[in-house]
Amino acid sequence: MRKKEMIAMLLAGGQGSRLGVLTATKAKPAISFGGKYRVIDFPMSNCINSGVDTVGVMTQYQPLQLNQHIGIGIPWDLDRRLGGVTILAPYLKSDQGEWYTGTANAIYQNIEFIEKYNPDYVLILSGDHIYKMNYSKMLDFHKENKSDVSIAALEVPWDEASRFGLMNVRQDNRIYEFEEKPKNPKSNLANMGIYIFSWSVLRDALERDSHIHPDSDFGMHVLPMLLNEGAKMCAYPFGEYWMDVGTIESYWSANMDLVKTVPEFNLYEEFDKIYTDADHQPPMYTGPDAHVQATLLSEGCEVLGKVYNSVLGPGAIIETGAQVRDSIIMENCYIGKNSRLYRVIADTNCSVGDDVIIGDGENRPNADKPRLYNTGISVLGENTTIPDKVSIGKNCVVYGVTYPYDYQDGRLESGQSIIREPSMKGGV
């Protein structure tokens, strides 16, 4: 096997439990984003745009849709005989299987895969962030500083710093301290979860820490251990757009960033394109009475009503008289005649009947999952059906095929849920 200077290991097995019903049947990196894309398309595209042509993708939770999307890597030019993309799921060892129990443990279990390429450097990525980054520039930084570990760092607002894992650095960017969500932060430099390790350093650290922590994690175990041992660790400053779409609100906000007059995150640039596995779709169509404003329309959309400040996935249909505002309507959804949706996330293959209202009423947190659904956004899980002439409030969750008798007096009050599908591990 020919030596590779740097390979990427992409952690894509996360459950994404804070996304509630959106991850009931699929891993967080497989969620649709920006109409036609999936969340994992962003780090995958960054790799090929940066000249990194060998990517190991570690899957675990609900991997079917993610595995089907990645396939053999054709959209990202990663269908290669030497390198390319490889799905790395937990597998049977001796007489029992072993799940990935931590971020570093997942890499440790795939040491043999990495060794095949004998790399000088290993790039560790998360599969659930939205951003564009040239990893080759980060590698140049790593070499110039003769670092053992380089960590991508983002300045966050001071009033939000206590929500992040932070790094304290000297003037030469060398890290001297980590702080995990401190009450009184000393810096606002957040760890983005993007690492470049010199392979010899990483391998030794993984092997030693695996004997101490069965759930070995980079942030909790490996990085603090190396810092205490005097390893040279440097923060690579990153000043562009980056979003962790780990909550309903952050996922919605990141999609809304795409439809601003001057988008904070631009999908239209000729350089650093984002690639995805997209079927050939018919062209989009807007009817004679349609009105579309500040909206991303994917291939195959049919808009006969009015859509404002929203994102529509491939094949979405907005019927005559319907109004959709500040919403994410994913692939193959149908919104019936004269229905009105405000701040709604509708997962794939949802059908909303005629004369339906979603998103009105008080902003009352969801009674079952108040920590997940509390910002006024109502969510429809995939394959959900809403009957004609019902109204649904804010922070509501509807999942499955529902009927008029599910709605008392034709109404689902704010903060209430209707779940008609079997409970999933990801929760709804």
PDB file of N, CA and C in Angstrom, residues 185 242 382 394 410:
ATOM      1  N   PRO A 185     -14.998  31.937  32.066  1.00  0.00           N
ATOM      2  CA  PRO A 185     -13.960  31.612  31.080  1.00  0.00           C
ATOM      3  C   PRO A 185     -12.836  32.638  31.031  1.00  0.00           C
ATOM      4  N   TRP A 242     -19.010  28.561  10.947  1.00  0.00           N
ATOM      5  CA  TRP A 242     -19.026  27.198  11.493  1.00  0.00           C
ATOM      6  C   TRP A 242     -20.239  27.074  12.394  1.00  0.00           C
ATOM      7  N   GLU A 382     -40.349  12.179   9.873  1.00  0.00           N
ATOM      8  CA  GLU A 382     -40.479  11.697   8.498  1.00  0.00           C
ATOM      9  C   GLU A 382     -41.702  10.790   8.344  1.00  0.00           C
ATOM     10  N   LYS A 394     -47.290  25.862  18.713  1.00  0.00           N
ATOM     11  CA  LYS A 394     -45.833  25.961  18.689  1.00  0.00           C
ATOM     12  C   LYS A 394     -45.214  24.889  19.592  1.00  0.00           C
ATOM     13  N   GLY A 410     -60.217  19.502  16.789  1.00  0.00           N
ATOM     14  CA  GLY A 410     -59.450  19.911  15.621  1.00  0.00           C
ATOM     15  C   GLY A 410     -58.177  20.669  15.942  1.00  0.00           C
TER      16      GLY A 410
END
